[in-house]
Amino acid sequence: MIWQREYYGAMKTNWFLTIIALCFTMSFIVAQYVAAGVFGFFGVVTVMQILYLKNVGKKLTLVNDKKRSRMFKGGKSEWELTFENTGFPIWNGQLRLHFHDAVKPLNNKDMSHTKLIEIVVPLTIGYKEIVTVKVPIEGQKRGLSRLKNLELTIPHLFGEGSVLLLHQPLLRMEQMVYPNIYTLKDNRKPSPLKPGDYEYKHSLFQDLFSPIGTRDYQAGDQFHHIHWKASARMQQLQTKVFTQVANESVLLVLNVVNHYSIISDLEERIEEVASFVDYFYREGIPFSLTVNVRSFGAVPYLHLPVGDGQKHRQQAMELLSVLSNNELTVPFNRMLTHLDTHENLPMTVIIFTHDSQELDKYIKKWSKQTQVDVRLSNSLGGDVKWQQPSLLSR
């Protein structure tokens, strides 16, 4: 069953029908046929009304396809609900929506109850008709907003009373609001000792799929790197020259625990990490992300493997968007120990934390093979500079 039905005013309608039946009977007995005809007409209308309320909405369906829209704070979107009706037409219906307050309606007349926002919109749909209702909304704060409840109230056509339809299946429409991002200024630090995708002329590695020219053959050049067409043209052996590439992958580590609770500046920290995620995406730098929030699986905390591109950025932003103050956390030192023993560290590790004391042994160990940047400041307000390793001199 798609809709759960609740009737209001049905008792009054039944009493009214009973009174009409009695009046019709008495009028017929005393031979008042005109009055009996009037009461009979009202009786027919009342019976039709009862049948209408019992059957209206039974063949009304909602297109409940899974859909997630994404925006930043202040961005515009809309709840889009498509109804198809193959039963009795619905007039003057009231559609009531409840959704989480990560988004808000563009008008200010709707009521907010705790963390749920309620909005009422009219709905009229005829027989064999498809109607799409659009509710414009705006991103209000970081988070995920889902349609929680959907109610449709269909009023009595000629009197008091109504039927309330409650949508039973889980609603699959969502609106996600990303954290704010800021402009980052940095100094890129690729490693010439590991192969990667970043063009770096001092690297020891070459991208064999990106030849950029030729040069004269030298003793020791590999045979399969000889450019035979160029050699024939120059009448001298020519060797292919390839782009030199280096590794500049980054691991972002976010600590959301301060003693036994979630950090007080969680929003600012998330915005800072999101700014790095956006920067790495725009620059094409591979990155991975870990947060000491409990997860189920092979990795006991939230972990996004290394990657790049639009899809990877989207996954990282979604992970950051749904973090809340009610998460089950993992001790920060346990997550660092797991990273140390189970992960191959990239060329740069950026750690966002409030306390660096428990990091000392990891910094000394990791700094021998990678660059470690510990960010203790939680102030953001515009352009933010990526400060290079600040604790290596301790």
C-alpha positions as a Markdown table, in Angstrom:
| # | Residue | x | y | z |
|---|---|---|---|---|
| 1 | Met | 0.0 | 0.0 | 0.0 |
| 2 | Ile | 1.5 | 3.4 | -1.1 |
| 3 | Trp | -0.8 | 5.6 | 1.0 |
| 4 | Gln | -2.0 | 5.2 | 4.5 |
| 5 | Arg | -5.5 | 6.7 | 4.8 |
| 6 | Glu | -7.0 | 8.6 | 7.7 |
| 7 | Tyr | -10.6 | 10.1 | 7.7 |
| 8 | Tyr | -11.7 | 13.2 | 9.5 |
| 9 | Gly | -15.3 | 14.2 | 9.8 |
| 10 | Ala | -16.7 | 10.8 | 8.6 |
| 11 | Met | -18.9 | 10.5 | 11.7 |
| 12 | Lys | -20.6 | 13.7 | 11.0 |
| 13 | Thr | -21.2 | 12.7 | 7.4 |
| 14 | Asn | -22.8 | 9.4 | 8.5 |
| 15 | Trp | -25.1 | 11.2 | 10.9 |
| 16 | Phe | -26.1 | 13.6 | 8.2 |
| 17 | Leu | -26.9 | 10.7 | 5.9 |
| 18 | Thr | -29.0 | 9.1 | 8.6 |
| 19 | Ile | -31.0 | 12.3 | 9.2 |
| 20 | Ile | -31.6 | 12.7 | 5.5 |
| 21 | Ala | -32.8 | 9.1 | 5.2 |
| 22 | Leu | -35.3 | 9.6 | 8.1 |
| 23 | Cys | -36.5 | 12.9 | 6.6 |
| 24 | Phe | -36.9 | 11.2 | 3.2 |
| 25 | Thr | -38.9 | 8.3 | 4.7 |
| 26 | Met | -41.2 | 10.7 | 6.7 |
| 27 | Ser | -41.8 | 12.9 | 3.6 |
| 28 | Phe | -42.7 | 9.9 | 1.5 |
| 29 | Ile | -45.1 | 8.5 | 4.2 |
| 30 | Val | -47.0 | 11.9 | 4.5 |
| 31 | Ala | -47.1 | 12.2 | 0.7 |
| 32 | Gln | -44.8 | 15.2 | 0.6 |
| 33 | Tyr | -43.2 | 14.1 | -2.6 |
| 34 | Val | -41.4 | 17.4 | -3.4 |
| 35 | Ala | -39.7 | 17.4 | 0.0 |
| 36 | Ala | -38.9 | 13.7 | -0.5 |
| 37 | Gly | -37.3 | 14.5 | -3.8 |
| 38 | Val | -35.2 | 17.2 | -2.2 |
| 39 | Phe | -34.1 | 15.0 | 0.6 |
| 40 | Gly | -33.4 | 12.2 | -1.9 |
| 41 | Phe | -31.2 | 14.5 | -3.9 |
| 42 | Phe | -29.2 | 15.5 | -0.8 |
| 43 | Gly | -29.0 | 11.8 | 0.1 |
| 44 | Val | -27.5 | 10.9 | -3.3 |
| 45 | Val | -25.0 | 13.7 | -3.1 |
| 46 | Thr | -23.9 | 12.6 | 0.4 |
| 47 | Val | -23.5 | 9.0 | -0.7 |
| 48 | Met | -21.4 | 10.1 | -3.7 |
| 49 | Gln | -19.3 | 12.2 | -1.3 |
| 50 | Ile | -18.7 | 9.2 | 0.9 |
| 51 | Leu | -17.8 | 7.0 | -2.0 |
| 52 | Tyr | -15.4 | 9.8 | -3.3 |
| 53 | Leu | -13.6 | 10.1 | 0.0 |
| 54 | Lys | -13.2 | 6.3 | 0.3 |
| 55 | Asn | -11.7 | 5.9 | -3.2 |
| 56 | Val | -9.9 | 9.2 | -4.0 |
| 57 | Gly | -6.1 | 8.9 | -4.0 |
| 58 | Lys | -6.1 | 5.1 | -4.2 |
| 59 | Lys | -4.6 | 5.3 | -7.7 |
| 60 | Leu | -2.4 | 8.3 | -7.1 |
| 61 | Thr | 1.3 | 7.4 | -7.4 |
| 62 | Leu | 4.5 | 9.4 | -6.8 |
| 63 | Val | 7.5 | 9.0 | -9.1 |
| 64 | Asn | 10.0 | 8.1 | -6.3 |
| 65 | Asp | 13.2 | 7.7 | -8.2 |
| 66 | Lys | 16.5 | 8.1 | -6.3 |
| 67 | Lys | 17.8 | 11.6 | -6.9 |
| 68 | Arg | 20.5 | 13.7 | -5.0 |
| 69 | Ser | 21.1 | 17.3 | -5.9 |
| 70 | Arg | 24.3 | 19.1 | -4.7 |
| 71 | Met | 24.9 | 22.7 | -3.9 |
| 72 | Phe | 26.9 | 25.1 | -1.8 |
| 73 | Lys | 25.5 | 27.2 | 1.0 |
| 74 | Gly | 23.4 | 29.9 | -0.7 |
| 75 | Gly | 23.0 | 27.8 | -3.8 |
| 76 | Lys | 19.5 | 27.3 | -5.4 |
| 77 | Ser | 17.8 | 24.0 | -6.1 |
| 78 | Glu | 14.3 | 22.6 | -5.8 |
| 79 | Trp | 12.3 | 19.6 | -4.6 |
| 80 | Glu | 10.6 | 18.1 | -7.7 |
| 81 | Leu | 7.7 | 15.8 | -7.1 |
| 82 | Thr | 5.9 | 14.2 | -10.0 |
| 83 | Phe | 2.5 | 12.6 | -9.4 |
| 84 | Glu | 0.5 | 10.4 | -11.7 |
| 85 | Asn | -3.2 | 9.9 | -11.1 |
| 86 | Thr | -5.4 | 7.2 | -12.8 |
| 87 | Gly | -8.3 | 7.4 | -10.3 |
| 88 | Phe | -10.7 | 10.1 | -9.1 |
| 89 | Pro | -9.6 | 13.7 | -9.7 |
| 90 | Ile | -8.3 | 15.7 | -6.7 |
| 91 | Trp | -9.3 | 19.3 | -6.2 |
| 92 | Asn | -7.9 | 21.8 | -3.7 |
| 93 | Gly | -5.5 | 19.2 | -2.1 |
| 94 | Gln | -2.9 | 20.4 | 0.3 |
| 95 | Leu | 0.6 | 18.8 | 0.0 |
| 96 | Arg | 2.6 | 18.9 | 3.2 |
| 97 | Leu | 6.4 | 18.3 | 3.1 |
| 98 | His | 8.8 | 17.8 | 6.0 |
| 99 | Phe | 12.6 | 17.9 | 5.3 |
| 100 | His | 15.8 | 18.5 | 7.3 |
| 101 | Asp | 17.0 | 22.0 | 7.7 |
| 102 | Ala | 20.2 | 21.8 | 5.7 |
| 103 | Val | 18.0 | 23.6 | 3.0 |
| 104 | Lys | 15.2 | 26.1 | 3.4 |
| 105 | Pro | 12.4 | 27.2 | 1.2 |
| 106 | Leu | 12.9 | 30.5 | -0.6 |
| 107 | Asn | 9.7 | 32.0 | 0.9 |
| 108 | Asn | 9.7 | 32.8 | 4.6 |
| 109 | Lys | 6.1 | 31.8 | 5.5 |
| 110 | Asp | 6.9 | 28.2 | 6.3 |
| 111 | Met | 7.2 | 26.8 | 9.8 |
| 112 | Ser | 10.3 | 25.1 | 11.2 |
| 113 | His | 9.9 | 22.6 | 14.0 |
| 114 | Thr | 13.2 | 21.6 | 15.6 |
| 115 | Lys | 15.5 | 20.4 | 12.8 |
| 116 | Leu | 12.6 | 19.7 | 10.4 |
| 117 | Ile | 11.1 | 22.3 | 8.1 |
| 118 | Glu | 7.4 | 22.1 | 7.1 |
| 119 | Ile | 6.0 | 23.5 | 3.9 |
| 120 | Val | 2.5 | 23.3 | 2.4 |
| 121 | Val | 1.8 | 23.6 | -1.3 |
| 122 | Pro | -1.5 | 23.2 | -3.2 |
| 123 | Leu | -2.1 | 20.2 | -5.5 |
| 124 | Thr | -4.9 | 19.7 | -8.0 |
| 125 | Ile | -4.7 | 16.8 | -10.4 |
| 126 | Gly | -7.3 | 15.3 | -12.8 |
| 127 | Tyr | -8.1 | 11.8 | -14.1 |
| 128 | Lys | -5.2 | 10.3 | -16.1 |
| 129 | Glu | -3.1 | 13.4 | -15.5 |
| 130 | Ile | 0.6 | 13.8 | -14.6 |
| 131 | Val | 1.5 | 16.9 | -12.5 |
| 132 | Thr | 5.0 | 18.0 | -11.3 |
| 133 | Val | 5.2 | 20.1 | -8.2 |
| 134 | Lys | 8.4 | 22.2 | -7.8 |
| 135 | Val | 9.4 | 23.7 | -4.5 |
| 136 | Pro | 12.3 | 26.1 | -4.8 |
| 137 | Ile | 14.8 | 25.9 | -2.0 |
| 138 | Glu | 18.2 | 27.3 | -0.9 |
| 139 | Gly | 21.2 | 25.8 | 0.8 |
| 140 | Gln | 21.2 | 26.9 | 4.4 |
| 141 | Lys | 24.0 | 25.0 | 6.1 |
| 142 | Arg | 26.4 | 22.0 | 5.5 |
| 143 | Gly | 24.6 | 18.7 | 5.6 |
| 144 | Leu | 22.2 | 16.3 | 3.9 |
| 145 | Ser | 18.5 | 17.1 | 3.7 |
| 146 | Arg | 16.0 | 14.3 | 3.0 |
| 147 | Leu | 12.3 | 14.4 | 2.5 |
| 148 | Lys | 11.1 | 13.0 | 5.8 |
| 149 | Asn | 7.3 | 12.9 | 5.4 |
| 150 | Leu | 4.8 | 13.5 | 2.6 |
| 151 | Glu | 1.2 | 14.1 | 3.4 |
| 152 | Leu | -1.7 | 15.0 | 1.2 |
| 153 | Thr | -5.0 | 16.4 | 2.6 |
| 154 | Ile | -8.0 | 16.1 | 0.3 |
| 155 | Pro | -11.0 | 18.2 | 1.6 |
| 156 | His | -14.7 | 17.4 | 1.5 |
| 157 | Leu | -16.2 | 18.7 | -1.7 |
| 158 | Phe | -19.4 | 20.2 | -0.3 |
| 159 | Gly | -19.0 | 20.3 | 3.5 |
| 160 | Glu | -16.7 | 19.5 | 6.4 |
| 161 | Gly | -14.3 | 16.6 | 6.6 |
| 162 | Ser | -11.3 | 15.4 | 4.7 |
| 163 | Val | -9.1 | 12.4 | 4.0 |
| 164 | Leu | -5.4 | 12.5 | 4.9 |
| 165 | Leu | -3.0 | 10.4 | 2.8 |
| 166 | Leu | 0.4 | 9.5 | 4.3 |
| 167 | His | 3.0 | 8.3 | 1.9 |
| 168 | Gln | 4.4 | 5.0 | 3.2 |
| 169 | Pro | 7.4 | 4.1 | 1.1 |
| 170 | Leu | 10.8 | 5.7 | 1.9 |
| 171 | Leu | 11.2 | 8.9 | 0.0 |
| 172 | Arg | 14.4 | 8.8 | -2.1 |
| 173 | Met | 15.0 | 12.5 | -2.9 |
| 174 | Glu | 17.9 | 14.3 | -1.2 |
| 175 | Gln | 19.6 | 17.6 | -1.2 |
| 176 | Met | 23.2 | 17.9 | -0.2 |
| 177 | Val | 24.9 | 21.1 | 0.9 |
| 178 | Tyr | 28.7 | 21.2 | 0.6 |
| 179 | Pro | 30.9 | 23.0 | 3.1 |
| 180 | Asn | 32.2 | 26.4 | 2.1 |
| 181 | Ile | 35.6 | 26.5 | 0.3 |
| 182 | Tyr | 38.2 | 29.2 | 0.3 |
| 183 | Thr | 41.0 | 30.1 | -2.1 |
| 184 | Leu | 44.3 | 28.4 | -1.3 |
| 185 | Lys | 47.8 | 29.6 | -2.1 |
| 186 | Asp | 50.6 | 27.1 | -1.8 |
| 187 | Asn | 54.0 | 25.9 | -3.0 |
| 188 | Arg | 53.8 | 22.6 | -4.8 |
| 189 | Lys | 56.4 | 20.1 | -3.6 |
| 190 | Pro | 56.6 | 17.1 | -6.0 |
| 191 | Ser | 59.1 | 14.3 | -5.2 |
| 192 | Pro | 61.6 | 13.6 | -7.9 |
| 193 | Leu | 62.2 | 10.2 | -6.3 |
| 194 | Lys | 58.8 | 8.7 | -7.1 |
| 195 | Pro | 57.0 | 8.4 | -10.5 |
| 196 | Gly | 53.8 | 10.3 | -10.9 |
| 197 | Asp | 51.9 | 12.6 | -13.2 |
| 198 | Tyr | 53.3 | 16.0 | -12.4 |
| 199 | Glu | 55.7 | 17.5 | -15.0 |
| 200 | Tyr | 59.0 | 18.2 | -13.1 |
| 201 | Lys | 62.2 | 18.6 | -15.1 |
| 202 | His | 64.4 | 17.4 | -12.2 |
| 203 | Ser | 62.6 | 14.1 | -11.8 |
| 204 | Leu | 64.4 | 10.8 | -12.4 |
| 205 | Phe | 61.3 | 9.3 | -14.1 |
| 206 | Gln | 59.8 | 9.8 | -17.5 |
| 207 | Asp | 56.3 | 9.4 | -19.0 |
| 208 | Leu | 56.8 | 7.0 | -21.9 |
| 209 | Phe | 53.4 | 7.9 | -23.3 |
| 210 | Ser | 54.3 | 11.6 | -23.6 |
| 211 | Pro | 57.2 | 12.1 | -26.0 |
| 212 | Ile | 58.1 | 15.8 | -26.5 |
| 213 | Gly | 60.9 | 15.6 | -29.1 |
| 214 | Thr | 64.2 | 14.0 | -30.0 |
| 215 | Arg | 67.9 | 14.4 | -29.4 |
| 216 | Asp | 71.1 | 12.8 | -30.7 |
| 217 | Tyr | 71.7 | 9.3 | -29.7 |
| 218 | Gln | 74.1 | 8.7 | -26.8 |
| 219 | Ala | 75.8 | 5.6 | -25.6 |
| 220 | Gly | 73.6 | 3.9 | -23.1 |
| 221 | Asp | 70.2 | 5.0 | -24.6 |
| 222 | Gln | 67.7 | 2.1 | -24.8 |
| 223 | Phe | 67.3 | 0.6 | -28.2 |
| 224 | His | 63.4 | 0.8 | -28.2 |
| 225 | His | 63.6 | 4.6 | -27.5 |
| 226 | Ile | 65.2 | 5.3 | -30.9 |
| 227 | His | 63.0 | 7.4 | -33.2 |
| 228 | Trp | 63.6 | 5.6 | -36.5 |
| 229 | Lys | 61.7 | 8.1 | -38.7 |
| 230 | Ala | 63.6 | 11.1 | -37.2 |
| 231 | Ser | 66.9 | 9.1 | -37.6 |
| 232 | Ala | 66.2 | 8.5 | -41.3 |
| 233 | Arg | 65.4 | 12.2 | -41.8 |
| 234 | Met | 68.4 | 13.5 | -39.9 |
| 235 | Gln | 70.8 | 10.8 | -41.2 |
| 236 | Gln | 71.8 | 10.2 | -37.6 |
| 237 | Leu | 70.4 | 8.2 | -34.8 |
| 238 | Gln | 67.8 | 10.1 | -32.8 |
| 239 | Thr | 66.5 | 9.2 | -29.3 |
| 240 | Lys | 63.0 | 10.1 | -28.1 |
| 241 | Val | 62.8 | 12.6 | -25.3 |
| 242 | Phe | 60.0 | 12.1 | -22.8 |
| 243 | Thr | 58.2 | 14.3 | -20.3 |
| 244 | Gln | 59.9 | 14.0 | -16.9 |
| 245 | Val | 57.2 | 13.4 | -14.2 |
| 246 | Ala | 57.2 | 13.3 | -10.4 |
| 247 | Asn | 54.9 | 12.2 | -7.6 |
| 248 | Glu | 52.9 | 14.8 | -5.6 |
| 249 | Ser | 50.1 | 12.8 | -4.1 |
| 250 | Val | 48.7 | 14.1 | -0.7 |
| 251 | Leu | 47.1 | 12.4 | 2.3 |
| 252 | Leu | 44.7 | 14.6 | 4.3 |
| 253 | Val | 44.2 | 13.5 | 7.9 |
| 254 | Leu | 41.4 | 15.2 | 9.9 |
| 255 | Asn | 41.1 | 14.8 | 13.7 |
| 256 | Val | 37.6 | 15.6 | 14.9 |
| 257 | Val | 38.2 | 14.6 | 18.6 |
| 258 | Asn | 39.2 | 16.8 | 21.4 |
| 259 | His | 39.6 | 14.8 | 24.6 |
| 260 | Tyr | 36.2 | 12.9 | 24.8 |
| 261 | Ser | 34.1 | 15.0 | 22.5 |
| 262 | Ile | 33.8 | 16.4 | 19.0 |
| 263 | Ile | 35.9 | 19.5 | 18.4 |
| 264 | Ser | 34.1 | 22.8 | 18.9 |
| 265 | Asp | 35.2 | 24.3 | 15.6 |
| 266 | Leu | 34.2 | 21.3 | 13.5 |
| 267 | Glu | 32.6 | 23.5 | 10.8 |
| 268 | Glu | 35.8 | 25.6 | 10.3 |
| 269 | Arg | 38.0 | 22.5 | 10.2 |
| 270 | Ile | 35.7 | 20.8 | 7.6 |
| 271 | Glu | 35.7 | 24.0 | 5.5 |
| 272 | Glu | 39.5 | 24.0 | 5.6 |
| 273 | Val | 39.8 | 20.4 | 4.5 |
| 274 | Ala | 37.2 | 21.0 | 1.8 |
| 275 | Ser | 39.3 | 23.9 | 0.5 |
| 276 | Phe | 42.3 | 21.6 | 0.1 |
| 277 | Val | 40.1 | 19.0 | -1.6 |
| 278 | Asp | 38.8 | 21.6 | -4.1 |
| 279 | Tyr | 42.4 | 22.9 | -4.8 |
| 280 | Phe | 43.8 | 19.4 | -5.4 |
| 281 | Tyr | 40.9 | 18.7 | -7.8 |
| 282 | Arg | 41.5 | 21.9 | -9.8 |
| 283 | Glu | 45.3 | 21.2 | -9.9 |
| 284 | Gly | 44.9 | 17.5 | -10.8 |
| 285 | Ile | 46.8 | 16.4 | -7.7 |
| 286 | Pro | 45.9 | 12.9 | -6.4 |
| 287 | Phe | 44.8 | 12.9 | -2.8 |
| 288 | Ser | 43.3 | 10.6 | -0.1 |
| 289 | Leu | 41.3 | 11.5 | 3.0 |
| 290 | Thr | 41.0 | 10.0 | 6.4 |
| 291 | Val | 38.8 | 11.1 | 9.4 |
| 292 | Asn | 38.8 | 9.4 | 12.8 |
| 293 | Val | 35.1 | 8.7 | 12.7 |
| 294 | Arg | 34.0 | 5.1 | 13.2 |
| 295 | Ser | 33.4 | 3.1 | 10.0 |
| 296 | Phe | 32.6 | -0.6 | 9.4 |
| 297 | Gly | 34.8 | -2.6 | 7.1 |
| 298 | Ala | 38.4 | -3.4 | 6.6 |
| 299 | Val | 39.4 | 0.1 | 7.7 |
| 300 | Pro | 37.9 | 1.0 | 11.1 |
| 301 | Tyr | 37.6 | 4.8 | 10.3 |
| 302 | Leu | 36.4 | 6.9 | 7.4 |
| 303 | His | 38.9 | 6.5 | 4.6 |
| 304 | Leu | 38.8 | 7.7 | 1.0 |
| 305 | Pro | 41.5 | 6.0 | -1.1 |
| 306 | Val | 43.9 | 8.0 | -3.3 |
| 307 | Gly | 42.4 | 9.3 | -6.5 |
| 308 | Asp | 41.7 | 12.4 | -8.6 |
| 309 | Gly | 39.1 | 13.9 | -10.9 |
| 310 | Gln | 35.5 | 15.1 | -10.6 |
| 311 | Lys | 34.1 | 11.9 | -9.2 |
| 312 | His | 36.8 | 11.7 | -6.5 |
| 313 | Arg | 36.2 | 15.3 | -5.5 |
| 314 | Gln | 32.5 | 14.6 | -5.2 |
| 315 | Gln | 33.1 | 11.6 | -3.0 |
| 316 | Ala | 35.4 | 13.6 | -0.7 |
| 317 | Met | 32.9 | 16.5 | -0.5 |
| 318 | Glu | 30.0 | 14.2 | 0.3 |
| 319 | Leu | 32.1 | 12.5 | 3.1 |
| 320 | Leu | 32.8 | 15.9 | 4.6 |
| 321 | Ser | 29.2 | 17.1 | 4.1 |
| 322 | Val | 27.6 | 14.4 | 6.3 |
| 323 | Leu | 29.9 | 14.7 | 9.3 |
| 324 | Ser | 28.1 | 15.7 | 12.4 |
| 325 | Asn | 28.5 | 16.3 | 16.2 |
| 326 | Asn | 26.9 | 12.9 | 16.9 |
| 327 | Glu | 29.5 | 10.7 | 15.2 |
| 328 | Leu | 31.1 | 7.7 | 16.9 |
| 329 | Thr | 34.8 | 8.4 | 16.9 |
| 330 | Val | 38.1 | 6.6 | 16.9 |
| 331 | Pro | 41.0 | 7.7 | 19.1 |
| 332 | Phe | 43.4 | 9.8 | 17.0 |
| 333 | Asn | 46.5 | 7.9 | 18.0 |
| 334 | Arg | 44.9 | 4.6 | 17.0 |
| 335 | Met | 44.1 | 5.9 | 13.5 |
| 336 | Leu | 47.7 | 7.2 | 13.2 |
| 337 | Thr | 49.0 | 3.8 | 14.2 |
| 338 | His | 46.8 | 2.1 | 11.6 |
| 339 | Leu | 48.0 | 4.5 | 8.9 |
| 340 | Asp | 51.6 | 3.9 | 9.9 |
| 341 | Thr | 51.3 | 0.1 | 9.6 |
| 342 | His | 48.7 | -0.4 | 6.8 |
| 343 | Glu | 49.1 | 2.5 | 4.4 |
| 344 | Asn | 51.9 | 3.5 | 1.9 |
| 345 | Leu | 52.3 | 7.2 | 2.7 |
| 346 | Pro | 52.2 | 9.6 | -0.2 |
| 347 | Met | 54.7 | 12.4 | -0.7 |
| 348 | Thr | 52.9 | 14.9 | 1.5 |
| 349 | Val | 50.8 | 14.3 | 4.6 |
| 350 | Ile | 48.7 | 17.2 | 5.9 |
| 351 | Ile | 47.3 | 16.7 | 9.4 |
| 352 | Phe | 44.5 | 18.9 | 10.8 |
| 353 | Thr | 44.4 | 18.6 | 14.6 |
| 354 | His | 44.3 | 20.5 | 17.8 |
| 355 | Asp | 47.0 | 18.7 | 19.7 |
| 356 | Ser | 50.4 | 17.9 | 18.2 |
| 357 | Gln | 52.0 | 16.2 | 21.3 |
| 358 | Glu | 50.8 | 12.7 | 20.3 |
| 359 | Leu | 52.1 | 13.3 | 16.8 |
| 360 | Asp | 55.8 | 13.7 | 17.6 |
| 361 | Lys | 56.9 | 10.1 | 17.1 |
| 362 | Tyr | 55.0 | 9.9 | 13.8 |
| 363 | Ile | 56.3 | 13.2 | 12.5 |
| 364 | Lys | 59.9 | 12.1 | 13.2 |
| 365 | Lys | 59.4 | 8.8 | 11.5 |
| 366 | Trp | 57.3 | 10.0 | 8.5 |
| 367 | Ser | 59.5 | 13.0 | 7.8 |
| 368 | Lys | 62.3 | 10.6 | 6.7 |
| 369 | Gln | 60.2 | 9.5 | 3.7 |
| 370 | Thr | 57.6 | 12.2 | 3.2 |
| 371 | Gln | 56.7 | 15.8 | 3.9 |
| 372 | Val | 54.6 | 16.4 | 7.0 |
| 373 | Asp | 52.5 | 19.5 | 7.5 |
| 374 | Val | 50.6 | 19.8 | 10.8 |
| 375 | Arg | 48.0 | 22.5 | 10.8 |
| 376 | Leu | 47.0 | 23.7 | 14.3 |
| 377 | Ser | 45.4 | 27.0 | 13.4 |
| 378 | Asn | 41.7 | 26.9 | 12.9 |
| 379 | Ser | 41.3 | 30.4 | 11.5 |
| 380 | Leu | 40.0 | 30.9 | 8.1 |
| 381 | Gly | 38.7 | 34.0 | 6.5 |
| 382 | Gly | 39.7 | 34.4 | 2.9 |
| 383 | Asp | 42.9 | 33.4 | 1.2 |
| 384 | Val | 44.7 | 30.7 | 3.1 |
| 385 | Lys | 48.4 | 29.8 | 2.6 |
| 386 | Trp | 49.4 | 26.2 | 2.7 |
| 387 | Gln | 52.3 | 26.4 | 5.2 |
| 388 | Gln | 55.0 | 23.8 | 4.4 |
| 389 | Pro | 56.3 | 21.5 | 7.1 |
| 390 | Ser | 56.3 | 23.5 | 10.3 |
| 391 | Leu | 57.2 | 21.0 | 12.9 |
| 392 | Leu | 60.2 | 19.4 | 11.3 |
| 393 | Ser | 62.5 | 21.9 | 13.0 |
| 394 | Arg | 61.2 | 21.0 | 16.5 |
